[in-house]
Coordinates of C-alpha atoms in Angstrom, one line a residue:
M1 CA 0.3 0.3 0.2
N2 CA 1.5 3.3 -1.1
K3 CA 1.8 5.5 1.7
Y4 CA 0.6 9.4 1.5
Y5 CA 2.0 11.6 4.4
L6 CA 0.9 15.2 5.3
T7 CA 0.9 17.9 7.6
T8 CA -0.4 20.9 8.7
P9 CA 1.0 23.8 10.8
I10 CA 2.8 22.8 14.4
Y11 CA 0.5 25.6 15.6
Y12 CA 2.1 28.7 17.6
V13 CA 0.5 28.2 21.2
N14 CA 0.8 31.9 21.8
A15 CA -3.0 32.0 20.9
A16 CA -5.7 29.3 21.7
P17 CA -7.7 27.5 18.6
H18 CA -9.9 29.4 16.1
I19 CA -11.6 29.0 13.2
G20 CA -8.1 29.7 11.0
H21 CA -6.6 26.9 13.1
A22 CA -9.7 24.3 12.4
Y23 CA -9.9 25.3 8.9
T24 CA -6.4 23.8 7.8
T25 CA -7.2 21.1 10.1
I26 CA -10.2 19.8 8.8
V27 CA -9.2 20.4 5.0
A28 CA -6.1 18.0 6.0
D29 CA -8.5 15.7 7.6
L30 CA -10.3 15.7 4.5
I31 CA -7.5 14.9 2.0
K32 CA -6.4 11.9 4.8
R33 CA -9.9 10.2 4.4
F34 CA -10.3 10.9 0.8
K35 CA -6.6 9.6 0.6
R36 CA -7.2 6.6 2.4
M37 CA -10.6 6.3 -0.2
Q38 CA -7.9 6.1 -2.7
G39 CA -6.1 2.8 -1.1
Y40 CA -3.5 4.9 0.1
H41 CA -2.0 4.7 4.0
A42 CA -2.9 8.2 4.8
V43 CA -1.1 9.7 7.9
L44 CA -1.6 13.2 9.1
T45 CA 0.1 15.2 11.5
T46 CA -0.2 18.4 13.5
G47 CA 1.0 19.5 16.8
S48 CA 2.5 22.8 18.7
D49 CA 5.5 24.8 18.6
E50 CA 6.3 26.1 22.1
H51 CA 8.9 27.9 22.7
G52 CA 10.2 31.3 22.4
V53 CA 9.8 34.6 24.1
N54 CA 6.2 35.2 24.1
V55 CA 5.9 31.4 25.4
E56 CA 8.1 32.9 28.8
R57 CA 6.4 35.7 29.0
A58 CA 2.7 34.3 28.8
A59 CA 4.2 31.8 31.1
E60 CA 5.8 34.4 33.6
R61 CA 2.6 36.6 33.2
Q62 CA 0.2 33.9 34.7
G63 CA 3.3 32.7 37.2
K64 CA 3.9 29.6 35.6
T65 CA 6.8 27.7 34.4
P66 CA 6.7 27.6 30.6
Q67 CA 6.3 24.1 30.3
E68 CA 2.7 23.8 32.4
F69 CA 1.6 26.7 30.5
C70 CA 2.5 24.9 27.1
D71 CA 1.1 21.3 28.4
V72 CA -2.6 23.8 29.1
I73 CA -3.2 25.5 25.2
S74 CA -1.3 21.9 23.5
A75 CA -4.2 20.4 25.5
E76 CA -6.4 22.6 24.2
F77 CA -5.5 22.2 20.6
R78 CA -6.0 18.2 21.2
R79 CA -9.3 19.0 23.0
Q80 CA -10.6 20.3 19.9
W81 CA -9.8 18.4 17.2
Q82 CA -11.1 15.5 19.0
M83 CA -14.3 17.4 19.8
L84 CA -14.8 18.0 15.3
G85 CA -13.9 14.5 15.1
L86 CA -10.8 15.2 13.3
Q87 CA -8.8 12.0 12.6
I88 CA -5.5 13.2 13.6
D89 CA -2.2 10.7 13.6
H90 CA 0.5 12.0 15.0
F91 CA 0.0 15.3 17.3
Q92 CA 3.7 16.7 17.8
R93 CA 5.0 18.9 20.5
T94 CA 8.3 20.9 20.1
T95 CA 9.1 20.2 23.8
D96 CA 8.6 16.4 23.6
P97 CA 12.4 15.5 23.9
K98 CA 12.2 13.0 20.7
H99 CA 12.0 16.2 18.5
A100 CA 15.3 18.0 20.5
R101 CA 17.6 15.1 19.0
V102 CA 16.0 15.5 15.4
V103 CA 17.0 19.2 15.3
Q104 CA 20.4 18.6 16.7
D105 CA 20.6 15.7 14.1
L106 CA 19.7 18.5 11.0
F107 CA 21.5 21.2 13.0
N108 CA 25.0 18.8 12.7
R109 CA 24.5 17.3 9.2
C110 CA 24.0 21.0 8.0
R111 CA 27.5 22.3 10.2
Q112 CA 29.2 19.3 8.8
N113 CA 28.3 20.1 5.5
G114 CA 29.7 23.6 5.9
Y115 CA 26.4 25.2 5.9
I116 CA 26.4 26.7 9.2
Y117 CA 29.1 29.5 11.2
K118 CA 28.7 32.1 14.4
G119 CA 28.3 35.5 13.6
S120 CA 26.8 38.7 15.5
Y121 CA 23.7 40.9 15.2
T122 CA 22.3 43.8 16.1
G123 CA 19.0 44.8 15.0
Q124 CA 15.2 45.2 15.2
Y125 CA 13.6 42.0 16.3
C126 CA 9.7 41.7 16.4
I127 CA 8.2 39.5 19.0
F128 CA 5.8 39.1 18.3
D129 CA 6.4 37.5 14.5
N130 CA 9.5 36.0 15.4
L131 CA 11.1 37.8 12.7
Y132 CA 13.9 41.0 12.5
V133 CA 12.9 43.7 11.1
N134 CA 15.0 44.9 8.6
D135 CA 15.9 48.6 8.0
A136 CA 14.1 49.5 11.0
K137 CA 15.4 51.8 13.6
P138 CA 14.8 52.1 17.5
G139 CA 11.3 51.8 18.3
D140 CA 9.6 51.8 14.7
P141 CA 6.4 49.3 14.1
C142 CA 7.1 45.6 12.6
P143 CA 6.1 46.3 8.9
D144 CA 3.6 43.1 9.4
C145 CA 2.0 43.4 12.6
G146 CA 2.5 46.6 13.3
R147 CA 4.1 46.1 17.3
I148 CA 6.8 48.2 18.4
T149 CA 10.1 46.4 17.6
E150 CA 13.0 45.6 20.2
T151 CA 17.0 46.1 19.1
V152 CA 18.3 42.8 19.9
T153 CA 22.4 42.2 19.9
E154 CA 23.7 39.0 20.4
E155 CA 26.2 36.1 19.3
N156 CA 24.2 33.6 17.0
F157 CA 24.7 30.9 14.7
F158 CA 23.3 32.0 10.7
F159 CA 22.3 28.7 8.4
K160 CA 24.4 30.3 4.5
L161 CA 20.5 30.3 3.1
S162 CA 22.4 32.8 0.3
A163 CA 24.0 29.4 -0.8
F164 CA 20.7 28.2 -2.4
T165 CA 18.8 31.2 -3.5
E166 CA 20.2 28.6 -7.6
R167 CA 19.0 25.2 -5.8
L168 CA 15.7 26.6 -5.0
L169 CA 15.2 28.4 -8.2
E170 CA 16.0 24.9 -9.5
L171 CA 13.7 23.1 -7.4
Y172 CA 10.7 25.2 -8.2
E173 CA 11.3 25.5 -12.2
S174 CA 11.6 21.5 -12.0
Q175 CA 9.0 20.6 -10.2
P176 CA 6.3 23.0 -10.7
D177 CA 3.8 22.0 -8.4
F178 CA 6.1 21.9 -5.5
I179 CA 4.5 24.8 -4.3
Q180 CA 0.7 25.6 -4.8
P181 CA -1.2 27.8 -6.1
E182 CA 0.0 29.1 -9.0
T183 CA -0.1 33.1 -7.7
R184 CA 2.1 31.7 -4.0
R185 CA 4.6 29.7 -6.3
N186 CA 5.1 33.4 -8.4
E187 CA 5.1 34.9 -4.9
V188 CA 8.6 32.8 -3.6
L189 CA 9.8 33.4 -7.1
S190 CA 9.8 37.0 -7.0
F191 CA 11.4 36.7 -3.6
V192 CA 14.1 34.8 -4.1
R193 CA 15.2 35.8 -7.3
Q194 CA 16.3 38.9 -5.4
G195 CA 18.9 36.9 -3.8
L196 CA 18.3 34.6 -0.3
T197 CA 20.7 36.6 2.8
D198 CA 22.0 33.9 5.4
L199 CA 19.5 33.3 8.7
S200 CA 20.0 33.5 12.0
I201 CA 18.8 29.8 13.6
T202 CA 19.9 30.1 17.4
R203 CA 19.6 33.2 20.0
T204 CA 21.5 33.7 23.2
N205 CA 18.7 35.9 25.0
L206 CA 16.1 33.0 25.1
K207 CA 15.9 30.6 28.6
W208 CA 13.0 28.8 26.8
G209 CA 13.8 26.6 23.9
I210 CA 16.3 23.4 22.7
P211 CA 19.9 24.1 23.7
V212 CA 22.5 23.6 21.0
E213 CA 24.9 20.7 22.7
G214 CA 27.9 21.9 23.7
E215 CA 27.1 25.7 22.8
S216 CA 25.9 26.9 26.0
P217 CA 24.2 29.4 26.3
H218 CA 22.8 29.2 22.6
L219 CA 19.5 27.7 21.8
F220 CA 17.3 26.9 18.7
Y221 CA 15.0 29.7 17.0
V222 CA 12.0 29.3 15.9
W223 CA 12.1 27.9 12.6
F224 CA 15.1 25.6 13.1
D225 CA 13.1 24.4 15.7
A226 CA 8.9 24.1 14.9
L227 CA 9.8 23.4 10.5
I228 CA 11.3 19.9 12.1
A229 CA 8.6 19.1 13.7
Y230 CA 7.2 17.7 10.7
K231 CA 9.9 15.0 10.4
T232 CA 10.1 14.3 14.1
A233 CA 6.6 13.1 14.2
V234 CA 7.0 10.3 11.4
E235 CA 10.8 9.1 12.6
D236 CA 12.0 5.8 12.3
E237 CA 8.3 5.5 10.1
G238 CA 9.3 5.4 6.9
L239 CA 6.9 7.9 6.0
W240 CA 9.5 10.8 5.0
P241 CA 9.2 12.8 3.1
A242 CA 6.2 14.6 3.3
D243 CA 3.9 14.5 -0.1
L244 CA 2.1 17.5 1.3
H245 CA 2.8 20.8 3.4
L246 CA -0.9 22.1 4.3
I247 CA -0.2 26.1 5.8
G248 CA -1.4 29.4 5.5
K249 CA -0.2 31.8 2.9
E250 CA 1.7 34.3 6.1
I251 CA 4.1 31.1 6.7
L252 CA 4.6 30.6 3.2
R253 CA 8.1 31.7 2.7
F254 CA 9.5 29.9 5.8
H255 CA 8.2 26.5 4.4
A256 CA 8.8 27.5 0.7
V257 CA 12.0 28.8 1.2
F258 CA 13.7 27.8 4.8
W259 CA 12.9 24.8 5.1
P260 CA 13.4 22.7 1.6
A261 CA 17.0 24.6 2.6
F262 CA 17.6 23.1 5.6
L263 CA 17.2 19.8 4.2
M264 CA 19.1 20.4 1.2
A265 CA 22.4 21.8 3.5
A266 CA 21.3 18.2 5.5
D267 CA 20.9 15.8 2.5
L268 CA 17.9 15.2 3.5
P269 CA 14.4 13.9 1.0
L270 CA 12.2 17.3 0.5
P271 CA 8.5 17.2 0.7
K272 CA 6.4 17.0 -2.4
R273 CA 4.6 19.8 -2.2
I274 CA 3.8 22.8 -0.4
F275 CA -0.3 23.9 -0.7
A276 CA -1.0 27.9 0.9
H277 CA -4.1 28.4 1.3
G278 CA -5.7 31.9 2.1
W279 CA -7.3 33.6 5.0
L280 CA -10.8 33.2 6.4
L281 CA -12.1 37.2 6.8
F282 CA -15.1 37.5 8.9
E283 CA -17.5 39.5 7.2
E284 CA -14.5 41.0 4.7
S285 CA -11.9 41.7 7.5
K286 CA -8.8 39.6 8.4
M287 CA -9.6 38.1 12.0
S288 CA -7.3 39.3 14.3
K289 CA -6.5 39.1 18.3
S290 CA -5.6 43.1 18.0
R291 CA -9.6 43.4 16.2
G292 CA -11.3 41.6 18.4
N293 CA -13.2 39.7 15.3
I294 CA -12.0 36.0 15.5
V295 CA -14.2 33.6 15.4
R296 CA -14.2 30.2 17.5
S297 CA -15.3 26.2 16.0
E298 CA -16.5 25.5 19.2
P299 CA -19.5 27.4 19.4
I300 CA -20.3 26.2 15.5
H301 CA -20.2 22.8 16.5
Q302 CA -22.4 23.1 19.5
V303 CA -25.3 24.9 17.8
M304 CA -24.8 23.2 14.3
G305 CA -22.5 20.2 14.3
T306 CA -19.1 19.6 12.5
D307 CA -20.6 18.8 9.0
A308 CA -22.4 22.1 9.1
L309 CA -18.8 24.0 9.3
R310 CA -17.0 21.3 7.4
Y311 CA -19.4 22.3 4.4
F312 CA -19.3 25.6 5.1
L313 CA -15.7 26.1 4.6
L314 CA -15.1 23.3 1.9
R315 CA -18.1 24.5 -0.5
E316 CA -18.1 28.3 0.0
V317 CA -14.3 29.2 0.4
V318 CA -12.6 28.3 -2.9
F319 CA -9.2 26.5 -1.1
G320 CA -6.2 28.5 -2.2
Q321 CA -8.2 32.1 -2.2
D322 CA -9.1 34.1 0.8
G323 CA -12.7 33.2 2.2
S324 CA -15.4 35.3 4.1
F325 CA -16.8 33.9 6.9
S326 CA -20.3 34.8 8.3
Y327 CA -22.9 33.6 10.5
D328 CA -26.0 34.6 8.1
A329 CA -23.9 32.8 5.2
L330 CA -23.2 29.6 7.1
I331 CA -26.9 29.2 8.2
G332 CA -28.0 29.9 4.4
R333 CA -25.7 27.7 3.1
Y334 CA -26.6 24.7 5.6
N335 CA -30.5 25.5 4.9
S336 CA -29.9 25.3 1.0
D337 CA -27.7 22.7 -0.2
L338 CA -28.2 20.4 3.7
A339 CA -31.7 20.4 4.6
N340 CA -33.3 21.1 2.2
G341 CA -31.3 20.0 -0.5
L342 CA -29.6 16.2 0.3
G343 CA -30.9 16.1 3.8
N344 CA -34.7 16.5 2.0
L345 CA -33.4 13.9 -0.9
A346 CA -32.5 11.5 1.7
S347 CA -35.7 11.6 3.7
R348 CA -37.8 11.6 1.0
T349 CA -36.2 8.6 -0.6
L350 CA -36.0 6.7 2.3
T351 CA -39.7 7.5 3.0
M352 CA -41.1 6.6 -0.1
I353 CA -39.2 2.9 0.0
R354 CA -41.0 2.9 3.6
Q355 CA -44.4 3.8 2.4
Y356 CA -44.3 2.2 -1.3
R357 CA -42.0 -0.6 -0.3
E358 CA -42.2 -1.8 3.0
G359 CA -39.2 -0.7 3.4
A360 CA -37.4 -2.8 0.8
I361 CA -34.6 -1.8 -1.8
P362 CA -36.9 -2.5 -4.8
P363 CA -35.2 -4.2 -8.4
G364 CA -35.7 -2.0 -11.3
A365 CA -34.0 -1.3 -14.5
M366 CA -32.4 2.5 -14.3
P367 CA -33.1 5.4 -16.5
E368 CA -29.9 5.5 -18.7
E369 CA -29.1 9.2 -17.8
M370 CA -28.8 8.3 -14.2
P371 CA -25.7 5.8 -14.6
A372 CA -24.2 8.1 -17.2
G373 CA -24.7 10.6 -14.8
A374 CA -23.0 8.9 -11.9
E375 CA -20.3 7.9 -13.8
A376 CA -19.2 11.2 -14.8
T377 CA -19.9 12.8 -11.6
I378 CA -17.6 10.6 -9.3
R379 CA -14.6 11.2 -12.4
D380 CA -15.2 14.6 -11.9
V381 CA -15.7 14.5 -7.9
I382 CA -12.1 12.5 -7.7
T383 CA -10.4 14.6 -10.2
A384 CA -11.4 17.7 -8.2
F385 CA -10.6 16.5 -4.7
D386 CA -7.0 15.4 -6.1
A387 CA -6.3 19.1 -7.5
F388 CA -7.4 20.5 -3.8
E389 CA -10.5 22.0 -5.9
F390 CA -13.1 20.9 -3.3
S391 CA -15.8 23.9 -3.7
N392 CA -15.7 22.7 -7.7
G393 CA -16.1 19.0 -6.0
L394 CA -19.0 19.4 -4.0
Q395 CA -20.5 20.9 -6.6
K396 CA -20.8 18.3 -9.2
V397 CA -21.9 16.5 -6.5
W398 CA -24.9 19.1 -6.0
E399 CA -25.1 19.1 -9.8
F400 CA -25.5 15.2 -9.9
L401 CA -28.5 15.5 -6.7
S402 CA -30.2 18.4 -8.8
G403 CA -30.9 15.8 -11.4
L404 CA -31.9 13.2 -9.5
D405 CA -34.5 15.6 -7.9
K406 CA -35.7 16.6 -11.4
L407 CA -36.2 13.4 -12.2
I408 CA -38.3 12.8 -9.1
V409 CA -40.4 15.5 -9.4
E410 CA -40.9 14.2 -13.3
R411 CA -41.6 10.8 -12.6
A412 CA -44.2 11.5 -9.6
P413 CA -43.9 8.5 -7.5
W414 CA -46.0 9.0 -5.3
K415 CA -48.8 9.0 -8.8
M416 CA -46.9 6.0 -9.8
A417 CA -48.3 4.3 -6.2
R418 CA -52.0 4.8 -7.1
Q419 CA -51.4 3.3 -10.2
P420 CA -50.8 -0.8 -10.6
E421 CA -49.9 -0.5 -14.4
A422 CA -46.6 1.7 -13.1
Q423 CA -45.7 -0.4 -10.2
A424 CA -42.3 -1.3 -12.8
D425 CA -41.5 2.2 -13.0
L426 CA -42.3 3.3 -9.6
D427 CA -39.6 0.3 -8.9
A428 CA -36.7 1.6 -11.5
T429 CA -37.7 5.3 -10.0
L430 CA -37.2 4.6 -6.4
Y431 CA -34.1 2.2 -7.3
T432 CA -32.3 5.1 -8.9
A433 CA -33.2 7.5 -6.3
A434 CA -31.4 5.1 -3.4
E435 CA -28.3 4.3 -5.9
A436 CA -27.9 8.0 -7.0
L437 CA -28.1 8.4 -2.8
R438 CA -25.9 6.1 -2.1
I439 CA -23.5 7.3 -4.6
A440 CA -23.6 11.0 -3.8
T441 CA -23.1 9.6 0.2
V442 CA -20.0 7.7 -0.5
L443 CA -18.3 11.1 -2.4
L444 CA -19.1 13.0 0.4
Y445 CA -17.9 10.9 3.2
P446 CA -14.7 13.1 3.4
V447 CA -15.7 16.5 3.5
L448 CA -19.0 15.1 5.8
P449 CA -18.2 12.4 8.3
E450 CA -21.0 12.0 10.6
S451 CA -23.7 12.9 8.3
T452 CA -22.8 10.5 5.7
Q453 CA -22.4 7.6 7.8
N454 CA -25.7 8.1 8.9
I455 CA -27.3 8.1 5.5
W456 CA -25.4 5.4 5.0
K457 CA -26.9 3.6 8.0
Q458 CA -30.5 4.6 7.0
L459 CA -29.4 3.1 3.6
G460 CA -29.5 -0.2 5.1
M461 CA -25.3 -0.7 4.4
T462 CA -23.5 -2.9 6.2
E463 CA -20.0 -2.7 4.8
P464 CA -17.6 0.7 6.7
L465 CA -18.3 3.6 5.0
E466 CA -14.7 4.4 5.1
S467 CA -13.5 1.2 3.4
V468 CA -15.7 1.8 0.2
R469 CA -12.6 2.5 -2.2
L470 CA -13.5 5.6 -5.0
D471 CA -11.8 3.0 -8.1
S472 CA -14.3 0.1 -7.2
L473 CA -17.7 2.6 -6.6
V474 CA -19.6 2.1 -10.4
W475 CA -23.6 2.2 -10.5
G476 CA -25.7 -0.4 -9.9
Q477 CA -24.1 -1.6 -6.2
L478 CA -26.8 -1.3 -3.9
P479 CA -28.8 -4.9 -3.5
P480 CA -32.3 -5.4 -4.2
G481 CA -34.1 -6.7 -1.6
Q482 CA -31.9 -4.9 1.3
K483 CA -33.7 -3.7 3.9
I484 CA -33.5 -0.2 5.2
G485 CA -33.0 1.0 8.7
E486 CA -34.6 3.6 10.9
I487 CA -35.4 7.3 8.8
S488 CA -34.3 10.2 10.7
P489 CA -33.9 14.0 9.9
V490 CA -30.2 13.8 9.0
F491 CA -30.0 18.0 8.7
P492 CA -32.9 19.6 10.0
R493 CA -33.7 22.9 9.1
I494 CA -32.2 25.8 11.4
E495 CA -33.9 29.0 12.0
A496 CA -31.1 31.8 11.4
A497 CA -31.8 34.5 14.5
P498 CA -32.2 32.4 17.7
A499 CA -29.0 30.0 16.2
I500 CA -27.0 33.1 16.1
Q501 CA -27.7 34.3 18.6
K502 CA -27.1 30.8 20.2
M503 CA -24.0 31.0 18.6
K504 CA -22.4 34.7 19.6
E505 CA -23.6 33.9 23.2
L506 CA -21.5 31.3 23.3
E507 CA -18.4 32.9 21.6
V508 CA -18.3 35.0 24.6
R509 CA -18.3 32.3 26.4
V510 CA -15.1 30.4 24.8
T511 CA -13.5 33.2 24.5
E512 CA -13.6 33.7 28.1
E513 CA -12.7 30.3 28.9
Q514 CA -9.5 30.8 26.1
N515 CA -8.7 34.1 27.8
V516 CA -8.3 32.2 31.3
L517 CA -5.8 30.1 29.6
L518 CA -3.9 32.3 28.3
G519 CA -3.4 34.2 31.2
K520 CA -5.2 37.2 30.1
S521 CA -6.9 39.6 32.5
P522 CA -10.6 40.6 31.5
K523 CA -11.1 44.0 29.9
P524 CA -12.6 46.7 32.0
E525 CA -15.9 47.5 31.3
T526 CA -16.3 50.6 29.0
V527 CA -18.7 52.8 27.8
P528 CA -19.3 52.1 23.9
G529 CA -17.1 54.7 22.1
I530 CA -15.6 56.5 25.4
A531 CA -12.0 55.5 26.3
P532 CA -11.6 54.3 30.0
V533 CA -10.2 56.4 32.3
S534 CA -6.8 54.9 32.6
D535 CA -6.4 55.4 28.4
R536 CA -7.1 58.9 28.5
I537 CA -4.1 61.5 27.5
A538 CA -3.8 65.3 29.3
I539 CA -3.9 68.3 26.4
D540 CA -0.4 68.5 26.4
D541 CA -0.1 65.5 25.2
F542 CA -2.2 66.2 22.5
A543 CA -0.6 69.5 21.7
K544 CA 2.1 68.0 20.7
V545 CA 1.0 66.0 18.1
D546 CA 1.5 68.4 15.0
M547 CA -1.7 67.8 12.1
R548 CA -1.4 69.7 9.0
V549 CA -3.2 70.1 5.9
G550 CA -1.7 68.3 3.2
Q551 CA -2.7 67.9 -1.2
V552 CA -1.7 64.6 -2.2
L553 CA 0.5 64.8 -5.6
S554 CA 1.3 61.4 -6.4
A555 CA -0.3 58.1 -5.6
E556 CA 1.4 54.3 -6.3
P557 CA 1.3 51.3 -5.5
V558 CA 4.0 49.5 -3.0
K559 CA 5.9 46.6 -4.7
G560 CA 4.6 43.3 -3.4
A561 CA 2.4 45.3 -0.8
D562 CA -1.3 44.7 -1.5
K563 CA -2.1 47.7 0.8
L564 CA 0.5 49.7 1.0
L565 CA 0.5 53.2 -1.3
H566 CA 3.7 55.1 -2.0
L567 CA 2.5 59.3 -2.0
K568 CA 4.2 62.1 -2.4
V569 CA 2.1 64.9 0.0
D570 CA 2.2 69.0 -0.1
I571 CA 2.3 70.2 3.5
G572 CA 3.5 73.7 2.7
E573 CA 7.3 72.4 2.6
P574 CA 10.0 73.2 -0.2
E575 CA 9.4 69.3 -1.3
P576 CA 6.4 67.2 -1.0
R577 CA 6.6 64.5 2.0
T578 CA 6.9 60.8 1.1
I579 CA 4.4 59.4 3.1
V580 CA 3.6 55.4 3.1
A581 CA 0.2 54.0 3.3
G582 CA -1.8 51.3 4.4
I583 CA -5.1 52.7 2.9
A584 CA -4.4 50.8 -1.1
E585 CA -7.8 48.3 -0.3
A586 CA -10.1 51.4 0.5
Y587 CA -8.8 54.1 -2.3
T588 CA -6.9 53.8 -6.2
S589 CA -4.2 55.8 -6.8
Q590 CA -6.6 58.0 -9.1
E591 CA -9.3 58.5 -6.7
L592 CA -5.9 60.3 -4.4
L593 CA -5.0 62.7 -6.9
G594 CA -5.3 66.3 -5.7
R595 CA -7.1 65.2 -2.5
K596 CA -6.5 67.5 0.7
V597 CA -6.1 65.3 3.3
V598 CA -4.7 65.2 6.8
I599 CA -0.8 64.5 8.2
V600 CA 0.8 64.1 11.5
A601 CA 3.8 66.0 10.7
N602 CA 6.2 65.5 13.9
L603 CA 6.6 61.8 13.8
Q604 CA 10.1 59.9 13.3
P605 CA 10.5 58.5 9.7
R606 CA 10.5 54.7 9.5
K607 CA 11.4 52.3 6.5
L608 CA 8.4 50.5 4.9
R609 CA 9.2 48.1 1.8
G610 CA 12.6 49.8 1.7
I611 CA 10.9 53.3 1.4
E612 CA 11.4 55.8 4.2
S613 CA 7.8 57.1 5.3
N614 CA 8.0 60.9 6.7
G615 CA 4.3 61.5 8.1
M616 CA 1.2 59.5 8.7
I617 CA -1.8 60.0 7.0
V618 CA -5.4 60.2 9.4
A619 CA -8.0 58.3 8.7
G620 CA -11.1 57.2 10.4
S621 CA -10.6 52.9 11.5
I622 CA -14.6 51.5 10.8
E623 CA -14.7 48.1 12.9
G624 CA -14.7 45.3 10.3
G625 CA -14.6 48.0 7.2
K626 CA -12.2 49.4 5.1
P627 CA -10.3 52.7 6.8
V628 CA -12.0 56.7 5.5
L629 CA -9.4 59.4 5.1
A630 CA -9.9 62.5 7.4
G631 CA -11.1 65.5 5.0
F632 CA -12.9 68.9 5.1
L633 CA -16.3 70.2 3.7
E634 CA -14.8 73.7 3.6
D635 CA -11.9 75.0 1.5
V636 CA -8.4 74.5 4.2
P637 CA -4.9 75.8 3.1
I638 CA -2.5 73.6 2.2
G639 CA -0.5 73.4 5.3
A640 CA -2.4 74.7 7.5
R641 CA -2.2 72.8 11.2
L642 CA -4.8 71.8 13.1
K643 CA -5.7 72.3 16.5

């Protein structure tokens, strides 16, 4: 039996699991189930990344040791995956002693091959994203998360990433599907073609991490630790290399550049494919802790069931692209496709067999269009799922079910039941409906594992659903005379308003429970729109901010940054100001030309994407929406100061 080894990211324990973590892991679970139905020995690894300064600080805030803190958050991830019914084979923790041995072995291999050396570094470092910020000055924010960076000077071991520029480009060219989808592959190609710089892989200012043997006080650092967990999980099982790494697009560079370079340097096999999917947006806005718009899977599980969440994420979101989540869309998709669609079709078919044929599958010749349609659907769904086009595959199943529904309406078995001369046609119609339902149930099992097993049992099938092989799935395998099981609703219709209210209430409760796990203090009560007294500033502090009226002279997109625009703004000085503003998603360059805006003129300069920004443009930040520029109804002279 051929093996198929796939992984999710090794999730960092600085946050409790939310729907973004669940999305990746649900997709991985689907692929594992699908591959097993293709006859593969499919193995799935996930886990928890537990080292670093963030963990040290979080544990300290709780009065716990880092290990105690990690034990709690790691257990929460495992509890969540069990609650969602995900088939995890290996849960690899980076605090596992076995993992330390594998990391040390990879380090030794790279060092012996001449790809590791000692050096020192002084620069700005973002502890939240675990990265050095090039071109940043003390006090500058991180360009990714916006938090203030810290100045770090220390001796490090460095990995000669610069030595792998050409080898990586050769890899990407010779294996075009190594990075998917194509847009992500192009991003990596563009990044690597610019040339790579060597990478710091140890720290001496940390206390919590894996020690480098014989090199105290060096500890291995983030990516030379977490990435290797994929290999640790299956060490000595003959499963390496991974057939698929599933990741979010924000960690693509680490997986598609650093990870293969580490393995090349150690003379070890490379993973076969890396697929970077998009973000889940909450009502069109990226979910984040700072926005407070994170959605968790547990409330959805409790109110609607896990299969409802699985179906929504896999049908509504084109895998690889960003997708939008909302409670309204979730319930709308559930009611239209599952309750009124598959669930209603199963109930109607089985009820008619019970009513007209005493609960036994009738014999009968099949209309020619249904076997042909089934054959095409089986082929199309397998092709789509093999290409990770889950939404397209599900659409093919629903087109098949729609054809079945049309056939039932046209043939009207409830009328045939009253016509003695139409009994053979009634048998054929009922058999066709039941057999089509059986085939759809097999195809949908990787997506809806709980619900399809319910339908399978109601059809009277005795073979375990997960043991059905897709290459042997053909029309006509439902045995006539088979007794159906007890009929029960599979997808009861859900009323939107009370269900959404319940999920939101549970979301608040689950968030509070997770905050306790993370050691976060409850937020002080506030009046909506009014800052707490402790957050207010004196008038003297506000007077320090120099805000001026400016006019936009030019606006250009910043290369490689979807949200940034490079502006030239006249504020009455001899030369226009260069300002980099994160408003590209709200305004086009053309819309900004000639527009009067408000500029904070006395900010220290900072570099963003290599451009020095001298000031900040003022905009209103609408929760869940795009920024709106501050402006004027009356004509205000350029350079006027706001008071």
